[in-house]
Amino acid sequence: EKGGYPSFMEKEINDQPAAVADTLLGRVDAFSRLTLDEMRIDPEALKKVTKIVVLACGTSAYAGSVAKYAIENWCRIPVEVELSHEFRYRDPIVDANTLVVSISQSGETMDTLMAVRYAKEQGALTLSICNTNGSTIPRESDAVLYTHAGPEIAVASTKAFLAQITATYLLGLYLGQLRGNLFTGQIKDILADLGKIPSKIQSILDRAEEIKELARSMSDASSVLFLGRHVGYPVAMEGALKLKEIAYIHAEGFAAGELKHGPIALIDEGQPVFVVVPSPRGRDSLHSKVVSNIQEVRARGAKTLVIAEAGDQAVAEFAEFVFYVPETPTLLMPLLSTVPLQLFACELATVKGLDVDQPRNLAKSVTVE
Ligand code: M6R
């Protein structure tokens, strides 16, 4: 069942090209038009949406944080991302023009279910992005867009995460199409770039040994920090979560811009710091700002471990280790840059002799509040 891999997690990391490809499959017609009629939402209601609220927990919430960048950019609709368990207890402002998008791999997470119920009571339109057919959250929502990652067994979520990002992007493109924010040509270009993601993930997996070797050399690490900016920020958070969950190593993700507002005080000799570097072709100055962050932490003794885009000439001289991911537009980068961080955590937990698939104290779906 593990397909020859030592753990379900490693198998599921390797399933990711298919998870993304299958989630894209059958949702676009020959004219590059999104065909999400399966959601069964009245398009007129979607046109009236003035705000999107994404509700989720854990890794699924990081998928929501990634989605915010894309949906706001493409559709100009404000997107708030909130942890399900925080949402319900603060009298949130939602109404009939709010689209509440819940994201859940299992469809059974109690915190998210309760938040969706609450949102429904307030009259919001509820859409579930879910990986489990017929589970409770999609059943209780007005509409559903399934991710097609296949069953995820390992407690640490990997392929569901990439499939969730893919599904939220389809939703964003659909809204952009429906509301006239995106031209057909733009949608076509973005879909073409999305279509290339599975083979790019595969090319990362083919080079897994590069990052696994690093992981094996760090089996005695007691703390690892992760920095990212823009869409790289939720990727950094996800990298840290994976490491906590399965390798039991203290790990924290930060927005790179926050460094000087506090976290830089943590840096001393030998502190490992992963930095997810934005594309040098992307938004002006973000790349150079993050490269400066690498220099800042390195000057204070950090061991700098960099995830950068292929062709980025600027990072190598400041890094102990660089993993290059293939070129892709900035908004799609999380679908690639997450993968080496998953492989890193998986290998580190494996060399520590831990139960990668069933980490202590955790359950695959959290069905209690
Ligand atoms: O099934 P869900 O997507 O609703 O689960 C949400 C979280 O419990 C889940 O993502 C958790 O954080 C994972 N163990 C992360 O690897």
Coordinates of C-alpha atoms and ligand atoms in Angstrom, one line a residue:
E1 CA 0.0 0.0 0.0
K2 CA 2.9 2.4 0.7
G3 CA 3.9 1.8 -2.9
G4 CA 7.4 0.7 -1.9
Y5 CA 8.0 3.9 0.2
P6 CA 9.0 3.5 3.8
S7 CA 6.1 5.6 5.0
F8 CA 2.7 6.8 3.8
M9 CA 4.0 10.3 4.2
E10 CA 6.8 9.7 1.7
K11 CA 4.4 8.0 -0.7
E12 CA 2.0 10.9 -0.4
I13 CA 4.7 13.5 -1.0
N14 CA 5.5 11.5 -4.2
D15 CA 1.8 11.4 -5.1
Q16 CA 1.8 15.2 -5.4
P17 CA 2.2 15.5 -9.2
A18 CA -0.9 13.4 -9.6
A19 CA -2.8 15.2 -6.8
V20 CA -2.4 18.5 -8.5
A21 CA -3.1 17.1 -12.0
D22 CA -6.2 15.3 -10.9
T23 CA -7.5 18.3 -9.1
L24 CA -7.2 20.3 -12.3
L25 CA -8.7 17.6 -14.5
G26 CA -12.1 18.1 -16.1
R27 CA -12.6 21.6 -14.7
V28 CA -11.6 23.6 -17.8
D29 CA -13.2 23.4 -21.3
A30 CA -11.5 23.5 -24.7
F31 CA -11.8 27.3 -24.6
S32 CA -9.9 27.7 -21.3
R33 CA -13.1 28.5 -19.5
L34 CA -13.5 27.2 -16.0
T35 CA -16.4 24.9 -15.7
L36 CA -17.2 24.6 -12.0
D37 CA -21.0 24.0 -12.4
E38 CA -20.4 21.0 -10.2
M39 CA -20.3 23.4 -7.3
R40 CA -24.0 24.1 -7.7
I41 CA -23.7 27.7 -6.6
D42 CA -25.9 30.2 -8.4
P43 CA -23.4 32.3 -10.5
E44 CA -25.6 35.4 -9.8
A45 CA -25.0 34.9 -6.0
L46 CA -21.2 34.7 -6.6
K47 CA -21.3 37.9 -8.6
K48 CA -22.7 39.7 -5.6
V49 CA -20.1 38.5 -3.1
T50 CA -18.3 41.4 -1.5
K51 CA -16.0 39.5 0.8
I52 CA -14.5 36.0 1.1
V53 CA -13.8 34.4 4.5
V54 CA -11.6 31.3 4.5
L55 CA -12.0 29.0 7.5
A56 CA -9.7 26.2 8.2
C57 CA -7.2 24.7 10.7
G58 CA -3.5 23.7 10.6
T59 CA -2.1 23.0 7.1
S60 CA -5.5 23.7 5.5
A61 CA -5.4 27.2 6.9
Y62 CA -2.0 27.8 5.3
A63 CA -3.5 26.8 2.0
G64 CA -6.1 29.5 2.7
S65 CA -3.3 32.0 3.4
V66 CA -1.7 31.2 0.1
A67 CA -5.1 31.5 -1.7
K68 CA -5.6 35.0 -0.3
Y69 CA -2.7 36.3 -2.4
A70 CA -4.1 34.8 -5.6
I71 CA -7.8 35.5 -5.2
E72 CA -7.3 39.1 -4.1
N73 CA -4.9 39.6 -7.0
W74 CA -7.1 38.0 -9.6
C75 CA -10.6 39.0 -8.4
R76 CA -10.1 42.1 -6.3
I77 CA -12.4 40.7 -3.6
P78 CA -11.1 41.1 0.0
V79 CA -10.2 37.7 1.5
E80 CA -9.9 37.1 5.2
V81 CA -8.3 33.9 6.4
E82 CA -9.2 32.8 9.9
L83 CA -8.7 29.8 12.0
S84 CA -12.0 28.1 12.4
H85 CA -11.8 27.9 16.2
E86 CA -11.1 31.7 16.5
F87 CA -13.8 32.7 14.1
R88 CA -16.8 31.5 16.0
Y89 CA -16.0 33.1 19.3
R90 CA -15.7 36.7 18.3
D91 CA -19.0 37.7 16.8
P92 CA -17.6 37.9 13.2
I93 CA -19.2 40.1 10.6
V94 CA -20.6 37.9 7.8
D95 CA -23.8 38.3 5.8
A96 CA -25.5 37.1 2.6
N97 CA -22.9 38.7 0.4
T98 CA -20.1 36.9 2.2
L99 CA -18.7 33.7 0.7
V100 CA -17.4 31.5 3.4
V101 CA -14.9 29.0 2.0
S102 CA -14.0 26.2 4.4
I103 CA -10.9 24.1 3.6
S104 CA -10.6 20.6 5.1
Q105 CA -8.9 17.5 4.0
S106 CA -11.0 15.2 6.1
G107 CA -14.3 17.1 6.0
E108 CA -14.7 16.1 9.7
T109 CA -12.7 18.7 11.6
M110 CA -15.1 19.7 14.4
D111 CA -13.7 23.3 14.8
T112 CA -14.3 23.9 11.1
L113 CA -17.7 22.2 11.0
M114 CA -18.9 24.4 13.9
A115 CA -17.5 27.5 12.2
V116 CA -19.3 26.7 9.0
R117 CA -22.6 26.0 10.8
Y118 CA -22.2 29.4 12.5
A119 CA -21.6 31.1 9.2
K120 CA -24.6 29.5 7.7
E121 CA -26.8 30.7 10.6
Q122 CA -25.6 34.2 9.8
G123 CA -26.8 33.8 6.3
A124 CA -23.4 33.5 4.5
L125 CA -23.0 31.4 1.4
T126 CA -20.8 28.4 2.4
L127 CA -18.5 26.5 0.0
S128 CA -16.4 23.5 1.2
I129 CA -13.1 22.7 -0.4
C130 CA -12.6 19.1 0.8
N131 CA -10.7 15.9 0.0
T132 CA -13.2 13.4 1.3
N133 CA -16.3 12.6 -0.6
G134 CA -19.6 12.8 1.3
S135 CA -18.0 13.9 4.6
T136 CA -19.8 16.1 7.0
I137 CA -18.5 19.6 6.1
P138 CA -19.4 19.3 2.4
R139 CA -22.7 17.8 3.2
E140 CA -23.6 20.7 5.5
S141 CA -22.3 23.4 3.1
D142 CA -24.2 25.0 0.3
A143 CA -21.6 23.9 -2.2
V144 CA -18.5 21.8 -2.6
L145 CA -15.4 21.8 -4.7
Y146 CA -13.5 18.5 -4.1
T147 CA -9.8 18.2 -4.2
H148 CA -8.7 15.0 -5.9
A149 CA -5.6 14.1 -3.9
G150 CA -6.8 10.6 -3.1
P151 CA -7.0 9.3 0.4
E152 CA -4.3 10.9 2.7
I153 CA -3.2 8.4 5.4
A154 CA -0.2 10.1 7.1
V155 CA -1.2 12.5 9.9
A156 CA 1.0 15.1 8.4
S157 CA -0.8 16.6 5.5
T158 CA 1.2 16.9 2.2
K159 CA -0.6 16.1 -1.0
A160 CA -3.9 17.5 0.3
F161 CA -2.2 20.8 0.9
L162 CA -1.1 21.2 -2.7
A163 CA -4.5 20.0 -4.0
Q164 CA -6.2 22.6 -1.7
I165 CA -4.0 25.4 -3.2
T166 CA -4.9 24.1 -6.7
A167 CA -8.6 24.0 -5.9
T168 CA -8.6 27.5 -4.4
Y169 CA -6.8 28.8 -7.5
L170 CA -9.5 27.2 -9.7
L171 CA -12.1 29.0 -7.6
G172 CA -10.2 32.3 -7.9
L173 CA -10.0 31.9 -11.7
Y174 CA -13.7 31.0 -11.9
L175 CA -14.6 34.1 -9.8
G176 CA -12.4 36.2 -12.0
Q177 CA -14.0 34.9 -15.1
L178 CA -17.5 35.3 -13.8
R179 CA -17.0 38.8 -12.5
G180 CA -15.0 40.0 -15.5
N181 CA -11.8 40.7 -13.5
L182 CA -9.7 38.4 -15.7
F183 CA -9.6 38.3 -19.5
T184 CA -9.8 34.9 -21.2
G185 CA -6.2 35.3 -22.3
Q186 CA -5.0 35.8 -18.7
I187 CA -7.0 32.8 -17.5
K188 CA -5.5 30.7 -20.3
D189 CA -2.0 31.7 -19.4
I190 CA -2.4 31.0 -15.7
L191 CA -4.0 27.6 -16.5
A192 CA -1.1 26.8 -18.8
D193 CA 1.3 27.6 -16.0
L194 CA -0.8 25.5 -13.6
G195 CA -0.7 22.6 -16.1
K196 CA 3.1 22.6 -16.0
I197 CA 3.2 22.3 -12.2
P198 CA 2.9 18.5 -11.9
S199 CA 6.0 17.9 -14.0
K200 CA 7.9 20.6 -12.2
I201 CA 7.0 18.9 -8.8
Q202 CA 8.2 15.7 -10.3
S203 CA 11.6 17.3 -11.2
I204 CA 11.9 18.3 -7.5
L205 CA 11.1 14.8 -6.4
D206 CA 13.7 13.4 -8.7
R207 CA 16.2 15.5 -6.8
A208 CA 14.9 14.6 -3.4
E209 CA 18.3 13.2 -2.4
E210 CA 19.8 16.7 -2.2
I211 CA 17.5 17.8 0.6
K212 CA 17.4 14.4 2.3
E213 CA 21.1 14.5 2.6
L214 CA 20.8 17.9 4.4
A215 CA 18.2 16.4 6.7
R216 CA 20.3 13.5 7.6
S217 CA 23.2 15.9 8.6
M218 CA 20.8 17.8 10.9
S219 CA 19.4 15.0 12.9
D220 CA 20.5 16.6 16.2
A221 CA 19.0 20.0 15.5
S222 CA 17.0 21.3 18.4
S223 CA 15.4 24.4 16.7
V224 CA 14.9 25.4 13.1
L225 CA 13.5 28.7 11.9
F226 CA 11.7 29.4 8.6
L227 CA 11.4 32.7 6.9
G228 CA 9.3 33.7 3.9
R229 CA 7.6 36.7 2.4
H230 CA 4.5 37.2 0.3
V231 CA 3.3 33.6 -0.7
G232 CA 6.5 32.3 0.8
Y233 CA 5.3 33.3 4.3
P234 CA 2.6 30.6 4.6
V235 CA 5.1 28.2 3.0
A236 CA 7.5 29.0 5.8
M237 CA 4.7 28.4 8.4
E238 CA 3.9 25.0 6.7
G239 CA 7.6 24.0 6.7
A240 CA 7.8 24.7 10.4
L241 CA 4.5 22.9 11.2
K242 CA 5.7 19.7 9.3
L243 CA 9.0 19.7 11.4
K244 CA 7.2 20.1 14.7
E245 CA 4.6 17.5 13.9
I246 CA 6.7 14.6 12.8
A247 CA 10.3 15.4 13.9
Y248 CA 9.4 17.0 17.3
I249 CA 11.8 19.8 16.7
H250 CA 11.1 23.3 17.8
A251 CA 10.3 25.2 14.6
E252 CA 8.9 28.6 13.9
G253 CA 7.9 30.3 10.7
F254 CA 8.1 34.1 10.4
A255 CA 7.3 36.7 7.8
A256 CA 10.8 37.7 6.7
G257 CA 9.9 41.4 7.2
E258 CA 9.3 40.8 10.9
L259 CA 12.9 39.7 11.6
K260 CA 14.0 43.1 12.7
H261 CA 10.9 43.5 14.8
G262 CA 11.9 40.7 17.2
P263 CA 12.8 37.3 15.9
I264 CA 16.3 38.3 14.9
A265 CA 17.2 38.2 18.6
L266 CA 16.9 34.5 18.4
I267 CA 19.8 34.1 16.0
D268 CA 23.1 32.9 17.3
E269 CA 25.9 30.7 16.2
G270 CA 24.8 27.7 14.2
Q271 CA 21.0 28.4 14.3
P272 CA 19.6 26.8 11.2
V273 CA 17.3 29.1 9.2
F274 CA 15.4 28.1 6.1
V275 CA 14.6 31.1 3.8
V276 CA 12.0 30.8 1.1
V277 CA 13.2 33.3 -1.4
P278 CA 10.8 35.0 -3.9
S279 CA 11.6 34.9 -7.6
P280 CA 14.1 37.5 -8.8
R281 CA 11.7 38.0 -11.7
G282 CA 8.8 38.8 -9.4
R283 CA 7.4 41.8 -7.6
D284 CA 10.0 44.6 -7.5
S285 CA 12.4 44.6 -4.6
L286 CA 10.9 41.7 -2.7
H287 CA 13.7 39.4 -3.9
S288 CA 16.5 41.8 -2.8
K289 CA 14.8 42.4 0.6
V290 CA 14.8 38.7 1.3
V291 CA 18.4 38.3 0.1
S292 CA 19.3 41.0 2.6
N293 CA 17.5 39.0 5.3
I294 CA 19.7 36.1 4.5
Q295 CA 22.8 38.2 4.9
E296 CA 21.5 39.7 8.2
V297 CA 20.9 36.3 9.8
R298 CA 24.1 34.9 8.4
A299 CA 26.1 37.8 9.8
R300 CA 24.8 36.7 13.2
G301 CA 26.0 33.1 12.8
A302 CA 22.9 31.5 11.3
K303 CA 23.3 28.4 9.1
T304 CA 21.3 29.6 6.0
L305 CA 19.3 27.0 4.1
V306 CA 17.7 28.5 1.0
I307 CA 14.9 27.5 -1.2
A308 CA 15.3 29.6 -4.4
E309 CA 14.1 29.7 -8.0
A310 CA 16.4 28.1 -10.6
G311 CA 18.6 30.8 -12.1
D312 CA 18.7 33.0 -9.0
Q313 CA 22.3 34.0 -9.0
A314 CA 22.2 36.2 -5.9
V315 CA 21.6 33.6 -3.1
A316 CA 24.4 31.1 -3.4
E317 CA 27.2 33.2 -1.9
F318 CA 25.2 33.8 1.3
A319 CA 23.9 30.2 1.8
E320 CA 25.2 27.1 3.3
F321 CA 22.8 25.1 1.2
V322 CA 20.5 26.0 -1.7
F323 CA 17.7 24.0 -3.2
Y324 CA 16.6 25.3 -6.5
V325 CA 13.0 24.8 -7.6
P326 CA 11.9 25.3 -11.3
E327 CA 10.8 28.7 -12.6
T328 CA 7.1 29.5 -12.2
P329 CA 5.0 32.6 -11.7
T330 CA 5.2 33.9 -8.2
L331 CA 1.6 33.1 -7.2
L332 CA 2.2 29.4 -8.2
M333 CA 5.5 29.1 -6.4
P334 CA 4.1 27.6 -3.1
L335 CA 3.1 24.5 -5.2
L336 CA 6.8 24.0 -5.7
S337 CA 8.7 25.5 -2.8
T338 CA 6.7 23.5 -0.2
V339 CA 7.9 20.2 -1.5
P340 CA 11.6 20.3 -0.4
L341 CA 10.4 21.4 3.1
Q342 CA 8.1 18.3 3.3
L343 CA 10.9 16.1 2.1
F344 CA 13.2 17.7 4.7
A345 CA 10.8 17.0 7.6
C346 CA 10.0 13.5 6.5
E347 CA 13.7 12.5 6.2
L348 CA 14.6 14.1 9.4
A349 CA 11.9 12.2 11.3
T350 CA 12.9 9.0 9.5
V351 CA 16.5 9.3 10.6
K352 CA 15.5 10.0 14.1
G353 CA 13.7 6.6 14.0
L354 CA 10.3 8.2 14.7
D355 CA 6.9 7.0 13.5
V356 CA 6.5 9.4 10.6
D357 CA 2.9 8.5 9.8
Q358 CA 1.5 8.5 13.3
P359 CA 3.3 11.2 15.3
R360 CA 2.7 11.3 19.1
N361 CA -0.3 13.1 20.5
L362 CA -1.9 13.8 17.0
A363 CA -4.9 12.4 15.2
K364 CA -5.5 12.5 11.5
S365 CA -8.8 14.2 11.9
V366 CA -9.6 16.2 14.9
T367 CA -13.3 15.5 15.6
V368 CA -13.5 17.2 19.0
E369 CA -13.5 20.9 19.7
Ligands
M6R1 O1 -8.8 17.6 7.8 P1 -8.5 19.0 8.0 O2 -7.8 19.6 6.7 O3 -9.6 19.9 8.4 O4 -7.4 19.1 9.1 C1 -6.9 20.3 9.6 C2 -5.7 20.1 10.5 O5 -6.0 19.3 11.6 C3 -4.5 19.4 9.7 O6 -4.2 20.1 8.6 C4 -3.3 19.3 10.6 O7 -2.8 20.5 10.9 C5 -2.3 18.3 9.9 N1 -1.8 17.4 10.9 C6 -1.1 19.1 9.4 O8 -0.1 18.3 8.9

